[in-house]
Amino acid sequence: ITNEVGGIIETDNNAFVVSNSTISGNITNSGTIEAGDDAFYVDATSDISGAITNEVGGIITAGDDAFDVDSSSDISGGITNSGTIEATDDAFDVDSSSDISGNITNNGTITAGDNAFEVDSSSTISGAITNNGTITAEDDAFYVENSTISGDITNEVDGIIEAGDDAFDLDANSTISGAITNSGTITAEDDAFYVDTNSDISGAITNSGTITT
């Protein structure tokens, strides 16, 4: 599926819905995708196994989540953003025993009205997360509740992560087991790392950049 430069996909609902199904082909956006709800909604043991690429100049806007993975579903094909992703709620919402097992790479701009990455209800992000661009969240950059991020998180030299609350917020019974490496800039209005009851950051934390609270 290719949305070319100048192409517009516009809906009051979800732009892409995958329910009890699979999209195995690649999805490439160089135009504009505007969704009143989720841009990508993956539900009911479904998967997007093809690569999702938002090219330079590509715009994805969502009235709710940009990527909503729910009910034992997965995005296994990997997500690469070199354009702009804007979500009124979460940029990435992984819920109800779901996973994003493909790698997530940001070379552009990701803006979330709530959390940039929210993982809850026994879910996982097992793919690596790499940021070479800018990630801005009104609330937490990474919010984990009763869930796990097992993939490595890397903020490169040119990477900027900005959180209106915590940069990393581990609520009850949560784990980040992948390594966290920062060579860029992380800014949090509240805590850089907040670890709550029965939670753990077991992966190594390495900082050669700037972390400011």
PDB file of C-alpha atoms in Angstrom:
ATOM      1  CA  ILE A   1       0.000   0.000   0.000  1.00  0.00           C
ATOM      2  CA  THR A   2       1.580   3.274  -1.123  1.00  0.00           C
ATOM      3  CA  ASN A   3       0.218   6.763  -0.502  1.00  0.00           C
ATOM      4  CA  GLU A   4       2.249   8.976  -2.838  1.00  0.00           C
ATOM      5  CA  VAL A   5       3.289  12.613  -2.463  1.00  0.00           C
ATOM      6  CA  GLY A   6       0.084  14.661  -2.706  1.00  0.00           C
ATOM      7  CA  GLY A   7      -2.049  11.659  -1.820  1.00  0.00           C
ATOM      8  CA  ILE A   8      -4.604  12.137   0.960  1.00  0.00           C
ATOM      9  CA  ILE A   9      -6.264   9.427   3.054  1.00  0.00           C
ATOM     10  CA  GLU A  10      -8.873  11.094   5.258  1.00  0.00           C
ATOM     11  CA  THR A  11     -11.497   9.533   7.531  1.00  0.00           C
ATOM     12  CA  ASP A  12     -13.499  10.385  10.633  1.00  0.00           C
ATOM     13  CA  ASN A  13     -12.767   6.886  11.938  1.00  0.00           C
ATOM     14  CA  ASN A  14      -9.665   4.660  11.738  1.00  0.00           C
ATOM     15  CA  ALA A  15      -7.501   4.917   8.645  1.00  0.00           C
ATOM     16  CA  PHE A  16      -6.314   1.283   8.766  1.00  0.00           C
ATOM     17  CA  VAL A  17      -8.212  -1.404  10.697  1.00  0.00           C
ATOM     18  CA  VAL A  18      -6.813  -4.932  10.949  1.00  0.00           C
ATOM     19  CA  SER A  19      -9.137  -7.247  12.884  1.00  0.00           C
ATOM     20  CA  ASN A  20      -8.564 -10.996  13.072  1.00  0.00           C
ATOM     21  CA  SER A  21      -6.424 -10.559   9.961  1.00  0.00           C
ATOM     22  CA  THR A  22      -2.943  -9.733   8.652  1.00  0.00           C
ATOM     23  CA  ILE A  23      -1.434  -7.094   6.405  1.00  0.00           C
ATOM     24  CA  SER A  24       1.740  -8.694   5.079  1.00  0.00           C
ATOM     25  CA  GLY A  25       2.616  -6.121   2.425  1.00  0.00           C
ATOM     26  CA  ASN A  26       4.523  -2.933   3.111  1.00  0.00           C
ATOM     27  CA  ILE A  27       2.735   0.351   3.843  1.00  0.00           C
ATOM     28  CA  THR A  28       4.499   3.522   2.667  1.00  0.00           C
ATOM     29  CA  ASN A  29       3.218   7.048   3.174  1.00  0.00           C
ATOM     30  CA  SER A  30       4.680  10.080   1.433  1.00  0.00           C
ATOM     31  CA  GLY A  31       1.444  12.054   1.516  1.00  0.00           C
ATOM     32  CA  THR A  32      -1.104  12.728   4.236  1.00  0.00           C
ATOM     33  CA  ILE A  33      -3.071  10.330   6.418  1.00  0.00           C
ATOM     34  CA  GLU A  34      -5.701  11.999   8.625  1.00  0.00           C
ATOM     35  CA  ALA A  35      -7.779   9.854  10.974  1.00  0.00           C
ATOM     36  CA  GLY A  36     -10.448  11.071  13.356  1.00  0.00           C
ATOM     37  CA  ASP A  37      -9.742   8.034  15.520  1.00  0.00           C
ATOM     38  CA  ASP A  38      -6.626   5.821  15.156  1.00  0.00           C
ATOM     39  CA  ALA A  39      -4.336   5.950  12.158  1.00  0.00           C
ATOM     40  CA  PHE A  40      -3.553   2.220  12.575  1.00  0.00           C
ATOM     41  CA  TYR A  41      -5.816   0.009  14.692  1.00  0.00           C
ATOM     42  CA  VAL A  42      -4.693  -3.615  15.020  1.00  0.00           C
ATOM     43  CA  ASP A  43      -7.116  -5.777  16.991  1.00  0.00           C
ATOM     44  CA  ALA A  44      -8.237  -9.351  17.738  1.00  0.00           C
ATOM     45  CA  THR A  45      -5.056 -11.427  17.265  1.00  0.00           C
ATOM     46  CA  SER A  46      -4.040  -9.521  14.149  1.00  0.00           C
ATOM     47  CA  ASP A  47      -0.673  -8.494  12.748  1.00  0.00           C
ATOM     48  CA  ILE A  48       0.907  -6.002  10.387  1.00  0.00           C
ATOM     49  CA  SER A  49       3.945  -7.966   9.255  1.00  0.00           C
ATOM     50  CA  GLY A  50       4.913  -5.672   6.407  1.00  0.00           C
ATOM     51  CA  ALA A  51       7.096  -2.639   7.067  1.00  0.00           C
ATOM     52  CA  ILE A  52       5.349   0.668   7.811  1.00  0.00           C
ATOM     53  CA  THR A  53       7.305   3.677   6.516  1.00  0.00           C
ATOM     54  CA  ASN A  54       6.388   7.349   6.835  1.00  0.00           C
ATOM     55  CA  GLU A  55       8.732   9.113   4.432  1.00  0.00           C
ATOM     56  CA  VAL A  56      10.246  12.607   4.629  1.00  0.00           C
ATOM     57  CA  GLY A  57       7.312  14.970   4.084  1.00  0.00           C
ATOM     58  CA  GLY A  58       4.791  12.328   5.046  1.00  0.00           C
ATOM     59  CA  ILE A  59       2.190  13.358   7.623  1.00  0.00           C
ATOM     60  CA  ILE A  60       0.155  11.049   9.853  1.00  0.00           C
ATOM     61  CA  THR A  61      -2.379  12.667  12.216  1.00  0.00           C
ATOM     62  CA  ALA A  62      -4.743  10.825  14.540  1.00  0.00           C
ATOM     63  CA  GLY A  63      -7.616  12.075  16.678  1.00  0.00           C
ATOM     64  CA  ASP A  64      -6.826   9.244  19.100  1.00  0.00           C
ATOM     65  CA  ASP A  65      -3.723   7.012  18.801  1.00  0.00           C
ATOM     66  CA  ALA A  66      -1.368   6.882  15.852  1.00  0.00           C
ATOM     67  CA  PHE A  67      -0.745   3.162  16.426  1.00  0.00           C
ATOM     68  CA  ASP A  68      -3.194   1.218  18.605  1.00  0.00           C
ATOM     69  CA  VAL A  69      -2.351  -2.470  19.059  1.00  0.00           C
ATOM     70  CA  ASP A  70      -4.949  -4.350  21.082  1.00  0.00           C
ATOM     71  CA  SER A  71      -6.251  -7.815  22.056  1.00  0.00           C
ATOM     72  CA  SER A  72      -3.230 -10.109  21.545  1.00  0.00           C
ATOM     73  CA  SER A  73      -2.138  -8.402  18.325  1.00  0.00           C
ATOM     74  CA  ASP A  74       1.247  -7.393  16.951  1.00  0.00           C
ATOM     75  CA  ILE A  75       3.028  -5.057  14.569  1.00  0.00           C
ATOM     76  CA  SER A  76       5.953  -7.261  13.583  1.00  0.00           C
ATOM     77  CA  GLY A  77       7.072  -5.598  10.377  1.00  0.00           C
ATOM     78  CA  GLY A  78       8.779  -2.571  11.886  1.00  0.00           C
ATOM     79  CA  ILE A  79       7.888   1.127  11.838  1.00  0.00           C
ATOM     80  CA  THR A  80      10.140   3.854  10.422  1.00  0.00           C
ATOM     81  CA  ASN A  81       9.212   7.520  10.635  1.00  0.00           C
ATOM     82  CA  SER A  82      11.127  10.201   8.742  1.00  0.00           C
ATOM     83  CA  GLY A  83       8.171  12.582   8.525  1.00  0.00           C
ATOM     84  CA  THR A  84       5.602  13.782  11.040  1.00  0.00           C
ATOM     85  CA  ILE A  85       3.353  11.739  13.326  1.00  0.00           C
ATOM     86  CA  GLU A  86       0.857  13.617  15.516  1.00  0.00           C
ATOM     87  CA  ALA A  87      -1.564  11.893  17.904  1.00  0.00           C
ATOM     88  CA  THR A  88      -4.129  13.559  20.151  1.00  0.00           C
ATOM     89  CA  ASP A  89      -3.733  10.655  22.609  1.00  0.00           C
ATOM     90  CA  ASP A  90      -0.795   8.207  22.446  1.00  0.00           C
ATOM     91  CA  ALA A  91       1.597   7.840  19.551  1.00  0.00           C
ATOM     92  CA  PHE A  92       1.971   4.115  20.321  1.00  0.00           C
ATOM     93  CA  ASP A  93      -0.613   2.349  22.511  1.00  0.00           C
ATOM     94  CA  VAL A  94       0.000  -1.361  23.124  1.00  0.00           C
ATOM     95  CA  ASP A  95      -2.736  -2.966  25.192  1.00  0.00           C
ATOM     96  CA  SER A  96      -4.315  -6.273  26.300  1.00  0.00           C
ATOM     97  CA  SER A  97      -1.509  -8.832  25.834  1.00  0.00           C
ATOM     98  CA  SER A  98      -0.264  -7.275  22.599  1.00  0.00           C
ATOM     99  CA  ASP A  99       3.210  -6.562  21.255  1.00  0.00           C
ATOM    100  CA  ILE A 100       5.146  -4.423  18.849  1.00  0.00           C
ATOM    101  CA  SER A 101       7.883  -6.899  17.951  1.00  0.00           C
ATOM    102  CA  GLY A 102       9.187  -5.005  14.944  1.00  0.00           C
ATOM    103  CA  ASN A 103      11.749  -2.280  15.470  1.00  0.00           C
ATOM    104  CA  ILE A 104      10.597   1.347  15.764  1.00  0.00           C
ATOM    105  CA  THR A 105      12.910   3.983  14.276  1.00  0.00           C
ATOM    106  CA  ASN A 106      12.202   7.704  14.395  1.00  0.00           C
ATOM    107  CA  ASN A 107      14.175  10.084  12.211  1.00  0.00           C
ATOM    108  CA  GLY A 108      11.430  12.707  12.101  1.00  0.00           C
ATOM    109  CA  THR A 109       8.950  14.181  14.565  1.00  0.00           C
ATOM    110  CA  ILE A 110       6.508  12.337  16.828  1.00  0.00           C
ATOM    111  CA  THR A 111       4.094  14.367  18.968  1.00  0.00           C
ATOM    112  CA  ALA A 112       1.630  12.862  21.461  1.00  0.00           C
ATOM    113  CA  GLY A 113      -1.101  14.632  23.419  1.00  0.00           C
ATOM    114  CA  ASP A 114      -0.727  11.974  26.119  1.00  0.00           C
ATOM    115  CA  ASN A 115       2.093   9.391  26.191  1.00  0.00           C
ATOM    116  CA  ALA A 116       4.486   8.760  23.329  1.00  0.00           C
ATOM    117  CA  PHE A 117       4.681   5.045  24.196  1.00  0.00           C
ATOM    118  CA  GLU A 118       2.024   3.467  26.423  1.00  0.00           C
ATOM    119  CA  VAL A 119       2.303  -0.243  27.187  1.00  0.00           C
ATOM    120  CA  ASP A 120      -0.260  -1.741  29.547  1.00  0.00           C
ATOM    121  CA  SER A 121      -2.382  -4.763  30.493  1.00  0.00           C
ATOM    122  CA  SER A 122       0.251  -7.512  30.124  1.00  0.00           C
ATOM    123  CA  SER A 123       1.644  -6.162  26.863  1.00  0.00           C
ATOM    124  CA  THR A 124       5.158  -5.812  25.451  1.00  0.00           C
ATOM    125  CA  ILE A 125       7.299  -3.791  23.114  1.00  0.00           C
ATOM    126  CA  SER A 126       9.949  -6.355  22.229  1.00  0.00           C
ATOM    127  CA  GLY A 127      11.357  -4.568  19.197  1.00  0.00           C
ATOM    128  CA  ALA A 128      14.130  -2.020  19.552  1.00  0.00           C
ATOM    129  CA  ILE A 129      13.225   1.680  19.747  1.00  0.00           C
ATOM    130  CA  THR A 130      15.719   4.086  18.170  1.00  0.00           C
ATOM    131  CA  ASN A 131      15.284   7.865  18.071  1.00  0.00           C
ATOM    132  CA  ASN A 132      17.302  10.137  15.804  1.00  0.00           C
ATOM    133  CA  GLY A 133      14.600  12.829  15.669  1.00  0.00           C
ATOM    134  CA  THR A 134      12.253  14.493  18.130  1.00  0.00           C
ATOM    135  CA  ILE A 135       9.693  12.774  20.355  1.00  0.00           C
ATOM    136  CA  THR A 136       7.414  15.060  22.377  1.00  0.00           C
ATOM    137  CA  ALA A 137       4.787  13.852  24.848  1.00  0.00           C
ATOM    138  CA  GLU A 138       2.425  16.019  26.876  1.00  0.00           C
ATOM    139  CA  ASP A 139       2.509  13.338  29.596  1.00  0.00           C
ATOM    140  CA  ASP A 140       5.117  10.542  29.749  1.00  0.00           C
ATOM    141  CA  ALA A 141       7.539   9.624  26.990  1.00  0.00           C
ATOM    142  CA  PHE A 142       7.407   5.959  28.079  1.00  0.00           C
ATOM    143  CA  TYR A 143       4.548   4.740  30.282  1.00  0.00           C
ATOM    144  CA  VAL A 144       4.509   1.070  31.282  1.00  0.00           C
ATOM    145  CA  GLU A 145       1.781  -0.473  33.462  1.00  0.00           C
ATOM    146  CA  ASN A 146       1.709  -4.185  34.309  1.00  0.00           C
ATOM    147  CA  SER A 147       3.754  -4.736  31.157  1.00  0.00           C
ATOM    148  CA  THR A 148       7.278  -4.913  29.728  1.00  0.00           C
ATOM    149  CA  ILE A 149       9.554  -3.129  27.301  1.00  0.00           C
ATOM    150  CA  SER A 150      12.170  -5.761  26.477  1.00  0.00           C
ATOM    151  CA  GLY A 151      13.657  -4.155  23.368  1.00  0.00           C
ATOM    152  CA  ASP A 152      16.558  -1.740  23.702  1.00  0.00           C
ATOM    153  CA  ILE A 153      15.781   2.000  23.787  1.00  0.00           C
ATOM    154  CA  THR A 154      18.391   4.214  22.120  1.00  0.00           C
ATOM    155  CA  ASN A 155      18.311   8.000  21.883  1.00  0.00           C
ATOM    156  CA  GLU A 156      21.037   8.944  19.417  1.00  0.00           C
ATOM    157  CA  VAL A 157      23.251  12.069  19.417  1.00  0.00           C
ATOM    158  CA  ASP A 158      20.710  14.137  17.470  1.00  0.00           C
ATOM    159  CA  GLY A 159      17.754  12.611  19.303  1.00  0.00           C
ATOM    160  CA  ILE A 160      15.481  14.726  21.492  1.00  0.00           C
ATOM    161  CA  ILE A 161      12.900  13.267  23.889  1.00  0.00           C
ATOM    162  CA  GLU A 162      10.657  15.744  25.722  1.00  0.00           C
ATOM    163  CA  ALA A 163       8.078  14.735  28.363  1.00  0.00           C
ATOM    164  CA  GLY A 164       5.555  16.976  30.090  1.00  0.00           C
ATOM    165  CA  ASP A 165       5.616  14.559  33.033  1.00  0.00           C
ATOM    166  CA  ASP A 166       8.083  11.638  33.362  1.00  0.00           C
ATOM    167  CA  ALA A 167      10.521  10.450  30.724  1.00  0.00           C
ATOM    168  CA  PHE A 168      10.195   6.838  31.924  1.00  0.00           C
ATOM    169  CA  ASP A 169       7.223   5.949  34.138  1.00  0.00           C
ATOM    170  CA  LEU A 170       6.955   2.342  35.321  1.00  0.00           C
ATOM    171  CA  ASP A 171       3.677   1.851  37.118  1.00  0.00           C
ATOM    172  CA  ALA A 172       2.843  -1.244  39.191  1.00  0.00           C
ATOM    173  CA  ASN A 173       4.316  -4.611  38.146  1.00  0.00           C
ATOM    174  CA  SER A 174       6.252  -3.326  35.152  1.00  0.00           C
ATOM    175  CA  THR A 175       9.702  -3.908  33.696  1.00  0.00           C
ATOM    176  CA  ILE A 176      12.105  -2.356  31.242  1.00  0.00           C
ATOM    177  CA  SER A 177      14.566  -5.169  30.611  1.00  0.00           C
ATOM    178  CA  GLY A 178      16.160  -3.781  27.473  1.00  0.00           C
ATOM    179  CA  ALA A 179      19.129  -1.436  27.660  1.00  0.00           C
ATOM    180  CA  ILE A 180      18.487   2.321  27.753  1.00  0.00           C
ATOM    181  CA  THR A 181      21.174   4.356  25.985  1.00  0.00           C
ATOM    182  CA  ASN A 182      21.103   8.144  25.701  1.00  0.00           C
ATOM    183  CA  SER A 183      23.586  10.084  23.591  1.00  0.00           C
ATOM    184  CA  GLY A 184      21.192  12.955  22.889  1.00  0.00           C
ATOM    185  CA  THR A 185      18.824  15.031  25.007  1.00  0.00           C
ATOM    186  CA  ILE A 186      16.078  13.851  27.348  1.00  0.00           C
ATOM    187  CA  THR A 187      13.980  16.472  29.136  1.00  0.00           C
ATOM    188  CA  ALA A 188      11.246  15.716  31.691  1.00  0.00           C
ATOM    189  CA  GLU A 189       9.124  18.239  33.576  1.00  0.00           C
ATOM    190  CA  ASP A 190       8.840  15.804  36.494  1.00  0.00           C
ATOM    191  CA  ASP A 191      11.024  12.678  36.887  1.00  0.00           C
ATOM    192  CA  ALA A 192      13.508  11.229  34.450  1.00  0.00           C
ATOM    193  CA  PHE A 193      12.898   7.713  35.842  1.00  0.00           C
ATOM    194  CA  TYR A 194       9.896   6.886  38.033  1.00  0.00           C
ATOM    195  CA  VAL A 195       9.686   3.256  39.183  1.00  0.00           C
ATOM    196  CA  ASP A 196       6.605   2.270  41.193  1.00  0.00           C
ATOM    197  CA  THR A 197       5.526  -0.755  43.238  1.00  0.00           C
ATOM    198  CA  ASN A 198       6.955  -4.144  42.143  1.00  0.00           C
ATOM    199  CA  SER A 199       8.533  -2.596  39.056  1.00  0.00           C
ATOM    200  CA  ASP A 200      12.081  -2.775  37.766  1.00  0.00           C
ATOM    201  CA  ILE A 201      14.532  -1.369  35.254  1.00  0.00           C
ATOM    202  CA  SER A 202      16.794  -4.390  34.849  1.00  0.00           C
ATOM    203  CA  GLY A 203      18.506  -3.340  31.635  1.00  0.00           C
ATOM    204  CA  ALA A 204      21.643  -1.213  31.728  1.00  0.00           C
ATOM    205  CA  ILE A 205      21.252   2.594  31.602  1.00  0.00           C
ATOM    206  CA  THR A 206      24.061   4.389  29.769  1.00  0.00           C
ATOM    207  CA  ASN A 207      24.149   8.174  29.380  1.00  0.00           C
ATOM    208  CA  SER A 208      26.644  10.219  27.403  1.00  0.00           C
ATOM    209  CA  GLY A 209      24.178  12.957  26.557  1.00  0.00           C
ATOM    210  CA  THR A 210      21.990  15.260  28.638  1.00  0.00           C
ATOM    211  CA  ILE A 211      19.112  14.311  30.935  1.00  0.00           C
ATOM    212  CA  THR A 212      17.297  17.273  32.481  1.00  0.00           C
ATOM    213  CA  THR A 213      14.377  17.398  34.920  1.00  0.00           C
TER     214      THR A 213
END
